[in-house]
PDB file of N, CA and C in Angstrom:
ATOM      1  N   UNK A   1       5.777 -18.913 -15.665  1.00  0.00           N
ATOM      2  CA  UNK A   1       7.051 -19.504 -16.009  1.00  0.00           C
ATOM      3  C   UNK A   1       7.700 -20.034 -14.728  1.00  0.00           C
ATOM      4  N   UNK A   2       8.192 -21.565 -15.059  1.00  0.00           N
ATOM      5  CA  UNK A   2       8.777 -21.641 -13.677  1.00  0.00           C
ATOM      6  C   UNK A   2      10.116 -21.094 -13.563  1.00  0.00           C
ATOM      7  N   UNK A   3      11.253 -22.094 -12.527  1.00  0.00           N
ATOM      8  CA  UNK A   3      12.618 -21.690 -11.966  1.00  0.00           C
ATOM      9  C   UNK A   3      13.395 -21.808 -13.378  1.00  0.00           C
ATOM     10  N   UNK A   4      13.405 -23.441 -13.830  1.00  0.00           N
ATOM     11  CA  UNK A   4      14.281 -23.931 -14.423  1.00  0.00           C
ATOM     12  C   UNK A   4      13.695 -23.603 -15.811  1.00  0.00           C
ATOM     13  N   UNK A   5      12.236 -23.021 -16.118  1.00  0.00           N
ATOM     14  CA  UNK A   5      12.509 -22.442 -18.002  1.00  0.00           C
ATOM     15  C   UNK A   5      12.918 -21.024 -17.697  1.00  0.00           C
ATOM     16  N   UNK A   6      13.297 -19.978 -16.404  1.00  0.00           N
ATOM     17  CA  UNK A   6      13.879 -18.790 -16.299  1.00  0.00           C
ATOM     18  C   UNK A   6      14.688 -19.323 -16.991  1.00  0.00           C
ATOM     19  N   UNK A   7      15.668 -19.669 -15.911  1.00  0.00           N
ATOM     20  CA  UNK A   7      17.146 -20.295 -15.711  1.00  0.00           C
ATOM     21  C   UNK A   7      18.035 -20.398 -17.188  1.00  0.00           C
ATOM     22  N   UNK A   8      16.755 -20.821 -18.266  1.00  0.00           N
ATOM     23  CA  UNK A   8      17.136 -21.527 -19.601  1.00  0.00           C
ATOM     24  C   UNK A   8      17.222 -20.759 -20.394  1.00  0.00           C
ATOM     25  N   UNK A   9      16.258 -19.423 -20.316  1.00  0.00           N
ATOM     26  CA  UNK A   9      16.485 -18.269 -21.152  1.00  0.00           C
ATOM     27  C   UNK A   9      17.355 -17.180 -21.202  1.00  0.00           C
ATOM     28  N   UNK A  10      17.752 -16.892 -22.505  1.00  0.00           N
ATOM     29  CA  UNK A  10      19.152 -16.735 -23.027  1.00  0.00           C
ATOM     30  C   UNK A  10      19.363 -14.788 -21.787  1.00  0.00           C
ATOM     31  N   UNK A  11      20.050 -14.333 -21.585  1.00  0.00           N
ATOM     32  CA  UNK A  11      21.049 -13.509 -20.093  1.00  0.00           C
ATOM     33  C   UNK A  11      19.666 -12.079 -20.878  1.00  0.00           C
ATOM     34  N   UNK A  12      19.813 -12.261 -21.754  1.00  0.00           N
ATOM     35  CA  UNK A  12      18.811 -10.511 -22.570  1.00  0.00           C
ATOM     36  C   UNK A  12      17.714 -10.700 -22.394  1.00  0.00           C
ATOM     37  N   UNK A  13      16.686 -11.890 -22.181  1.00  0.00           N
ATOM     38  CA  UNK A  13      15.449 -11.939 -21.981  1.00  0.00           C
ATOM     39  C   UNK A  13      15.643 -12.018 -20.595  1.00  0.00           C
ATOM     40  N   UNK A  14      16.032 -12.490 -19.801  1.00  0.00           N
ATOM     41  CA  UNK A  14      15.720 -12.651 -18.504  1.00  0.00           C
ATOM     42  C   UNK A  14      15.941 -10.963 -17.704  1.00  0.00           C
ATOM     43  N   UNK A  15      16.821 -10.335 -18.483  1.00  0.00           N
ATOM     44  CA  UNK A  15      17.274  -9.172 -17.967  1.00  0.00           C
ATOM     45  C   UNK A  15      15.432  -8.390 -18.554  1.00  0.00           C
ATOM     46  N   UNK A  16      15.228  -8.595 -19.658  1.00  0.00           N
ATOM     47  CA  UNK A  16      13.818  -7.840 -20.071  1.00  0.00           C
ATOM     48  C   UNK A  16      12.915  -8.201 -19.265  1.00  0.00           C
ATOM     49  N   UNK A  17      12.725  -9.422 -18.782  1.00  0.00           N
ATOM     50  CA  UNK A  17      11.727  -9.429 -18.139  1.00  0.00           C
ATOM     51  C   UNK A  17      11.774  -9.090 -16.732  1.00  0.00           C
ATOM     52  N   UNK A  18      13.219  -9.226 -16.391  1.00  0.00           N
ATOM     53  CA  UNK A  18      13.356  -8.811 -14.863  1.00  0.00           C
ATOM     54  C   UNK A  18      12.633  -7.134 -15.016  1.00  0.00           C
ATOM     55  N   UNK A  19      13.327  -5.945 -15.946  1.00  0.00           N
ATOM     56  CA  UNK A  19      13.042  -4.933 -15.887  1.00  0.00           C
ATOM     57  C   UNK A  19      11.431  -4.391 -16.281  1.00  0.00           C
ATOM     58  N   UNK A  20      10.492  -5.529 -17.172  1.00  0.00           N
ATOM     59  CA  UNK A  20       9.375  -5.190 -17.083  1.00  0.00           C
ATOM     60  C   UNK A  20       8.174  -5.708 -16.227  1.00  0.00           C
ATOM     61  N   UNK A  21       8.394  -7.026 -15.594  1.00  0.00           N
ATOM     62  CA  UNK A  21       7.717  -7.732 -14.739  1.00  0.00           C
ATOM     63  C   UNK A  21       8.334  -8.137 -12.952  1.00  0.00           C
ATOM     64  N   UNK A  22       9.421  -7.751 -13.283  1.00  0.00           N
ATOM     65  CA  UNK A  22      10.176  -7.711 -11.970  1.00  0.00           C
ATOM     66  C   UNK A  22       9.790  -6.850 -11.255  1.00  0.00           C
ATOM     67  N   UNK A  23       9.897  -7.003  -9.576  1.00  0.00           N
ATOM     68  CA  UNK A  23      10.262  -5.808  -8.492  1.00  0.00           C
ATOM     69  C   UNK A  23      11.635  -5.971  -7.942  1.00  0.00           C
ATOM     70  N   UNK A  24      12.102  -4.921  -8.262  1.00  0.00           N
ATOM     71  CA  UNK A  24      13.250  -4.880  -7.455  1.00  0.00           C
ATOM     72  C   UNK A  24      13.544  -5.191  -5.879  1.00  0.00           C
ATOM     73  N   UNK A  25      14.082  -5.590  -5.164  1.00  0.00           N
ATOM     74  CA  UNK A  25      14.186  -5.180  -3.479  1.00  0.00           C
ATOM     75  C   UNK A  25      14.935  -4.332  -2.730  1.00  0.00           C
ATOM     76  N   UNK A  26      16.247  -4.875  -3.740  1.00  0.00           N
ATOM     77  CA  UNK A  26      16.929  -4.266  -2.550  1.00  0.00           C
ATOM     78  C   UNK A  26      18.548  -4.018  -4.402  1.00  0.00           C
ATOM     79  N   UNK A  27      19.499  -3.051  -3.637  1.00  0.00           N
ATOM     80  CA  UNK A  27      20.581  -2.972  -4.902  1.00  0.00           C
ATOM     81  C   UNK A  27      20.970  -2.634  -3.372  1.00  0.00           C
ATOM     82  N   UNK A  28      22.445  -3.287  -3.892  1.00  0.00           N
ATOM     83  CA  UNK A  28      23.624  -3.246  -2.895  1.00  0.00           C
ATOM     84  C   UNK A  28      25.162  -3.107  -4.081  1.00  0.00           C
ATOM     85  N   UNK A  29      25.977  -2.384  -3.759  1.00  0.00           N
ATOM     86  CA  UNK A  29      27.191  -1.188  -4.115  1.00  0.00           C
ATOM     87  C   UNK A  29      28.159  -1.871  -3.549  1.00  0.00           C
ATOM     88  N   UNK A  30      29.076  -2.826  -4.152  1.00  0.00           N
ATOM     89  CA  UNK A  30      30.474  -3.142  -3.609  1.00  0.00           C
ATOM     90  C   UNK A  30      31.403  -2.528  -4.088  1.00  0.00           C
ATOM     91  N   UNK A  31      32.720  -2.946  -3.468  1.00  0.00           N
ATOM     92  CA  UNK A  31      33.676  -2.059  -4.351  1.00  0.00           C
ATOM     93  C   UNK A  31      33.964  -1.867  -5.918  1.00  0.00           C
ATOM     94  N   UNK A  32      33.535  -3.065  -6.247  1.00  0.00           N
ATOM     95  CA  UNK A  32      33.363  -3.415  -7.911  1.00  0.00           C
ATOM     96  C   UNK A  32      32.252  -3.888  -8.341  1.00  0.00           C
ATOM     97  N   UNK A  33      31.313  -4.802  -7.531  1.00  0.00           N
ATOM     98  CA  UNK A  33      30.024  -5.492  -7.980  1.00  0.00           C
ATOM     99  C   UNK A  33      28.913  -4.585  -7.315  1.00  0.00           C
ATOM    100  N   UNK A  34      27.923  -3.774  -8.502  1.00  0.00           N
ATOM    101  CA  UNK A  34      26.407  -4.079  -7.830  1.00  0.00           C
ATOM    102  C   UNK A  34      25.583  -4.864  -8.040  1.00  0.00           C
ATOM    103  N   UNK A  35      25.110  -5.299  -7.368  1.00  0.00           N
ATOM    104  CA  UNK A  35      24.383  -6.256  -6.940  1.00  0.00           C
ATOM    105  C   UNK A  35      22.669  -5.957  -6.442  1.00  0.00           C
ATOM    106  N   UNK A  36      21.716  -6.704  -7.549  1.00  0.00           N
ATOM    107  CA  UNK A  36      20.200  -5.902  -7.781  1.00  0.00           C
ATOM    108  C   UNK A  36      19.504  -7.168  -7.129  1.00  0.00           C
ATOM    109  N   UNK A  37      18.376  -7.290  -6.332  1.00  0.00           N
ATOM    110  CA  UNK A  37      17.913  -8.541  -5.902  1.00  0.00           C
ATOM    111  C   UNK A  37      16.600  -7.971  -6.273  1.00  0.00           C
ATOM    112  N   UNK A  38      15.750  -9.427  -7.192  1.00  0.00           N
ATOM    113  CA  UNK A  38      14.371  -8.876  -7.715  1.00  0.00           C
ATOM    114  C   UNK A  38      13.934 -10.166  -7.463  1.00  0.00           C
ATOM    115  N   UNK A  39      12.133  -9.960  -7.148  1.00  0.00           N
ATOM    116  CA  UNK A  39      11.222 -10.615  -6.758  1.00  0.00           C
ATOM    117  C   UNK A  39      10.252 -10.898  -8.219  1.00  0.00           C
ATOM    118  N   UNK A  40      10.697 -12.227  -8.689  1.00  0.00           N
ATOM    119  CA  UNK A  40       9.777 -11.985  -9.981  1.00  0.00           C
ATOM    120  C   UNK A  40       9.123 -13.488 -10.008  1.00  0.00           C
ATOM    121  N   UNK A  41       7.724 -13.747 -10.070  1.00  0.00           N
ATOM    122  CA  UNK A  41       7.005 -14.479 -10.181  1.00  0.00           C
ATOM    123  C   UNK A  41       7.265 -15.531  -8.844  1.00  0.00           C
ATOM    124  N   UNK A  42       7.347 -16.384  -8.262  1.00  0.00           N
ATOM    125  CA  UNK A  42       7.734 -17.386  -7.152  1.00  0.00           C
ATOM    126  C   UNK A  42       8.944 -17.407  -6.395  1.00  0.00           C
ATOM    127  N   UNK A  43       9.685 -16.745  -7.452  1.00  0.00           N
ATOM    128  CA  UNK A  43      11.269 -16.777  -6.522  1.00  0.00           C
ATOM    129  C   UNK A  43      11.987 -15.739  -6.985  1.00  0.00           C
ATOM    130  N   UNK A  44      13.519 -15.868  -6.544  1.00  0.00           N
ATOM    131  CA  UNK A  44      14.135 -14.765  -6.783  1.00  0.00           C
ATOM    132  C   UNK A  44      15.152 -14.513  -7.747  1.00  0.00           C
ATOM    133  N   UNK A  45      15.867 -13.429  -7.740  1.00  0.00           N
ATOM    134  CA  UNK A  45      16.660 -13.405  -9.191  1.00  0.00           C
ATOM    135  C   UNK A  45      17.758 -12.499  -8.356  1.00  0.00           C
ATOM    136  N   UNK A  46      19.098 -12.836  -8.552  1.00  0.00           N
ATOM    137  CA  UNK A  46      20.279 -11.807  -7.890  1.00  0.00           C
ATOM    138  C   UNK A  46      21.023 -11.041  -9.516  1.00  0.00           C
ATOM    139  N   UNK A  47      21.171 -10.320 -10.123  1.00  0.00           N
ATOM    140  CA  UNK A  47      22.100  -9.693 -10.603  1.00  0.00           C
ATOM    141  C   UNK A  47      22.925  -9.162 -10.914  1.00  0.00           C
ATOM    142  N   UNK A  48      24.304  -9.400 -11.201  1.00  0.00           N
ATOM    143  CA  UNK A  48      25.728  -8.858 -10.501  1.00  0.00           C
ATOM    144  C   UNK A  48      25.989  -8.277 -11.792  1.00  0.00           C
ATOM    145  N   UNK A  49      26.150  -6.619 -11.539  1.00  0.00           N
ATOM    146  CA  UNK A  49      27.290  -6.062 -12.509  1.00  0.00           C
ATOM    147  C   UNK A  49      28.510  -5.759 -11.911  1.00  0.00           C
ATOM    148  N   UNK A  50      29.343  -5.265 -13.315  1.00  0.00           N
ATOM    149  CA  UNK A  50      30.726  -4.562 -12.646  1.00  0.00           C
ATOM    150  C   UNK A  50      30.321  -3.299 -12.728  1.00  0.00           C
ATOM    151  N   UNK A  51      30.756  -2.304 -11.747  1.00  0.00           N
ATOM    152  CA  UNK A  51      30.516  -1.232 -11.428  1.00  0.00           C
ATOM    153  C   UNK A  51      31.513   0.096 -12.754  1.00  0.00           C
ATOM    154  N   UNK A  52      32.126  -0.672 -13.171  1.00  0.00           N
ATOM    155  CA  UNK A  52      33.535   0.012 -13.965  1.00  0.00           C
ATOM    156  C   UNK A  52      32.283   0.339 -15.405  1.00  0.00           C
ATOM    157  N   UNK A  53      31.975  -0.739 -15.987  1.00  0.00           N
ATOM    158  CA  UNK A  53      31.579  -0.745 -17.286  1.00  0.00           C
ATOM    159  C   UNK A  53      29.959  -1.319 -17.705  1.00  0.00           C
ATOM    160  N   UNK A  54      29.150  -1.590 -15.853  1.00  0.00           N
ATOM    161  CA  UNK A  54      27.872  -1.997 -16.063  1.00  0.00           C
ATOM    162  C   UNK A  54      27.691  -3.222 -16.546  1.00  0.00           C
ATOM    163  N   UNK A  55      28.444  -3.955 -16.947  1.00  0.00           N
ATOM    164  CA  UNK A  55      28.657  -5.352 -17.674  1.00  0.00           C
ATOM    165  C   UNK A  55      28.021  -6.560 -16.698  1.00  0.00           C
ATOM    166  N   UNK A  56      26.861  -6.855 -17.014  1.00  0.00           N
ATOM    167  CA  UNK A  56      26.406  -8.203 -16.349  1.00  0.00           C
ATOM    168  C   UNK A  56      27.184  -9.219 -16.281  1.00  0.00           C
ATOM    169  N   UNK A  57      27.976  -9.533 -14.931  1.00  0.00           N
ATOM    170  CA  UNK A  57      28.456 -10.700 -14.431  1.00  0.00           C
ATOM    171  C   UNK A  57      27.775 -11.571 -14.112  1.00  0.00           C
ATOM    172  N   UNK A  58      26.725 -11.965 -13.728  1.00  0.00           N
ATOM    173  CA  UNK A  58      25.781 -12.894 -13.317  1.00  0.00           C
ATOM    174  C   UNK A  58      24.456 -13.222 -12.870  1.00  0.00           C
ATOM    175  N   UNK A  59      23.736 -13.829 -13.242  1.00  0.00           N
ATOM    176  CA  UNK A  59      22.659 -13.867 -13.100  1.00  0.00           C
ATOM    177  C   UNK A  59      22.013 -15.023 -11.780  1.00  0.00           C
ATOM    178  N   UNK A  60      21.580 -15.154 -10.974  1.00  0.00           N
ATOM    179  CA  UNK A  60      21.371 -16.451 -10.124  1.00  0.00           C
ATOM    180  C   UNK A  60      19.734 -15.998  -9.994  1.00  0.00           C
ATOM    181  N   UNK A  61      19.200 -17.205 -10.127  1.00  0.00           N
ATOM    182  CA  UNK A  61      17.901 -17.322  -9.888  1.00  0.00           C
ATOM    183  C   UNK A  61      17.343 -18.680  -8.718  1.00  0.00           C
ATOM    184  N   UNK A  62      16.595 -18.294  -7.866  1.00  0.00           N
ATOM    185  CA  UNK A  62      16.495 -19.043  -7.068  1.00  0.00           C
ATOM    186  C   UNK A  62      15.080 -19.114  -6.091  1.00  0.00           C
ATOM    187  N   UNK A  63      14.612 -20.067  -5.786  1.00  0.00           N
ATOM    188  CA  UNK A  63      13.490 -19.888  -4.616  1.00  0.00           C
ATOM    189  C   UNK A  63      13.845 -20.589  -3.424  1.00  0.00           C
ATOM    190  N   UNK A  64      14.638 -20.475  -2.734  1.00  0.00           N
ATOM    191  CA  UNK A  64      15.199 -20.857  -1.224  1.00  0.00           C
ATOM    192  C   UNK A  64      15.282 -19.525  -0.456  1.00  0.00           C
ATOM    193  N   UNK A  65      14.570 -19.502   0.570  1.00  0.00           N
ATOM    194  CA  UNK A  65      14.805 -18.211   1.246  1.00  0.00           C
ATOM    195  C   UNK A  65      15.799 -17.962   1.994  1.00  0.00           C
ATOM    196  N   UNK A  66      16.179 -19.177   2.212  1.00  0.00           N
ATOM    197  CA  UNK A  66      17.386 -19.277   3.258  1.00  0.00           C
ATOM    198  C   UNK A  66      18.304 -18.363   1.823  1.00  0.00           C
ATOM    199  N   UNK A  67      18.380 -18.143   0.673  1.00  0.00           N
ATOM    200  CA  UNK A  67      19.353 -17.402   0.050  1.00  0.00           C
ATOM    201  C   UNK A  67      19.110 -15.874   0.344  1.00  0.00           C
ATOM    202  N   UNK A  68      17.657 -15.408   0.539  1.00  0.00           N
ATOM    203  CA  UNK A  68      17.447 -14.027   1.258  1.00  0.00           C
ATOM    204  C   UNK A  68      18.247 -13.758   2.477  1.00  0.00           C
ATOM    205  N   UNK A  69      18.616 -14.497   3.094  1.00  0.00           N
ATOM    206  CA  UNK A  69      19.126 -13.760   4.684  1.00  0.00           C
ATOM    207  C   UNK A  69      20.233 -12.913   4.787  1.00  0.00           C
ATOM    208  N   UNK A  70      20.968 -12.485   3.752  1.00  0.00           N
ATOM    209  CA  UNK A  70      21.962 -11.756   3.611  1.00  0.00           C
ATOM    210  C   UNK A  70      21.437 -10.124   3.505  1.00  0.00           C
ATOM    211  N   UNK A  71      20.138 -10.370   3.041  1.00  0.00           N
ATOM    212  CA  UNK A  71      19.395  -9.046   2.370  1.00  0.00           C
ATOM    213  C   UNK A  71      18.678  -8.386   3.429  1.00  0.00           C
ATOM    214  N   UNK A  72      18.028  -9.572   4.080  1.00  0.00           N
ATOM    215  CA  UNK A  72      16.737  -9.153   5.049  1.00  0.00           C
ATOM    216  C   UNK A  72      16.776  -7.537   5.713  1.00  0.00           C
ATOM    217  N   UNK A  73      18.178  -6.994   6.366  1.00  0.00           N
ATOM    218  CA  UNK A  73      17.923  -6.276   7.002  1.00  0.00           C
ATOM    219  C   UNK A  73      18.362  -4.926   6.029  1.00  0.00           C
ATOM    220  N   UNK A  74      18.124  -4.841   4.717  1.00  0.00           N
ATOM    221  CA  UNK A  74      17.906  -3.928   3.783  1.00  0.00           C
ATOM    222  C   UNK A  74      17.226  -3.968   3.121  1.00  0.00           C
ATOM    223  N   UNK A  75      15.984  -4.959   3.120  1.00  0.00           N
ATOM    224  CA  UNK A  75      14.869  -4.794   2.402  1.00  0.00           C
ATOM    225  C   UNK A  75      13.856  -3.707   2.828  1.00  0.00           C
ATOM    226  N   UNK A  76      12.904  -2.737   2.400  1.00  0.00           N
ATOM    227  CA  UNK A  76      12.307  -1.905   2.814  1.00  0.00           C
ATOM    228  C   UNK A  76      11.096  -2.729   2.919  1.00  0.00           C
ATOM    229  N   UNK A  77      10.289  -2.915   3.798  1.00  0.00           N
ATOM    230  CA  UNK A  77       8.963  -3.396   3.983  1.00  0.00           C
ATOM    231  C   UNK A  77       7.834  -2.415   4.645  1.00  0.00           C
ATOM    232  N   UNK A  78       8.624  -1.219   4.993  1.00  0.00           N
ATOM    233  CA  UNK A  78       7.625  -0.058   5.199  1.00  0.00           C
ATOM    234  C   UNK A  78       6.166  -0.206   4.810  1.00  0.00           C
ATOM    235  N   UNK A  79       6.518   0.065   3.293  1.00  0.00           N
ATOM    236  CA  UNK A  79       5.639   0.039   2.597  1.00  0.00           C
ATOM    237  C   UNK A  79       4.165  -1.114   2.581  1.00  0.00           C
ATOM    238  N   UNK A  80       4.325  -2.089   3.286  1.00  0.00           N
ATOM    239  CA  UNK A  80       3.460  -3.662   3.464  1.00  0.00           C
ATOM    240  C   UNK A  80       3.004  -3.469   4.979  1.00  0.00           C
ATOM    241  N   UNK A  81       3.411  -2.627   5.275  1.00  0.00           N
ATOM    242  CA  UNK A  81       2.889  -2.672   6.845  1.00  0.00           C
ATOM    243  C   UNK A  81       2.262  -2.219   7.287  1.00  0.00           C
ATOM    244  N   UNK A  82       1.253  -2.226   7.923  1.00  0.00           N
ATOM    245  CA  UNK A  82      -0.011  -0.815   8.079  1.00  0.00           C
ATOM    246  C   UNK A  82       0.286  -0.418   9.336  1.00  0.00           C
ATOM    247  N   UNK A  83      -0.146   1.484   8.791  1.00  0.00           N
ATOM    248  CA  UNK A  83       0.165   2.306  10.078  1.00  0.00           C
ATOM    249  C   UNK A  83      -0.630   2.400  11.216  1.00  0.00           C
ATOM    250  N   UNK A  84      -0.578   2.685  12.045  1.00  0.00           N
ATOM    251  CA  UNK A  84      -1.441   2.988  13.199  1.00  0.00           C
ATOM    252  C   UNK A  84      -2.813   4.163  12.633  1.00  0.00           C
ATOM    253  N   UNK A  85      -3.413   3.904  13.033  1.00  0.00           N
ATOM    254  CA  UNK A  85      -4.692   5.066  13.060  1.00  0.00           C
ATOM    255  C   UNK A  85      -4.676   6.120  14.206  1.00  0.00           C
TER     256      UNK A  85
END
């Protein structure tokens, strides 16, 4: 699936598929918005709830990385990196 047939599908499928084909990266905790950043198929997907009532505020989907740089230094990449022997 590309950007723009995500983009087109209705806020409940995109949320299903984020949660069964998605990886998460990174969730970030504002005073009112959390905020879930997932890696699903070519590009990315941001998810904003309100923290009060869980209520999806927004969905942004995108493949520009320049939109990652806010994240970079809370992404865990541990995991992709190989250890020393």
């Amino acid at each position: 699936m590309i950007l723009r047939d995500f983009k087109r599908l209705k806020r409940s499928l995109q949320l299903e598929l984020l949660e069964t084909e998605g990886i998460m990266l990174v969730e970030c905790r504002g005073l009112r918005v959390t905020m879930e950043l997932y890696a699903f198929l070519d590009y990315y997907v941001e998810v904003f709830r309100g923290q009060e009532n869980d209520k999806i505020i927004m969905i942004q989907a995108f493949d520009d990385t320049e939109c990652l740089e806010p994240y970079l230094e809370q992404i865990d990449i541990s995991g992709l990196v190989p250890r020393p022997i």
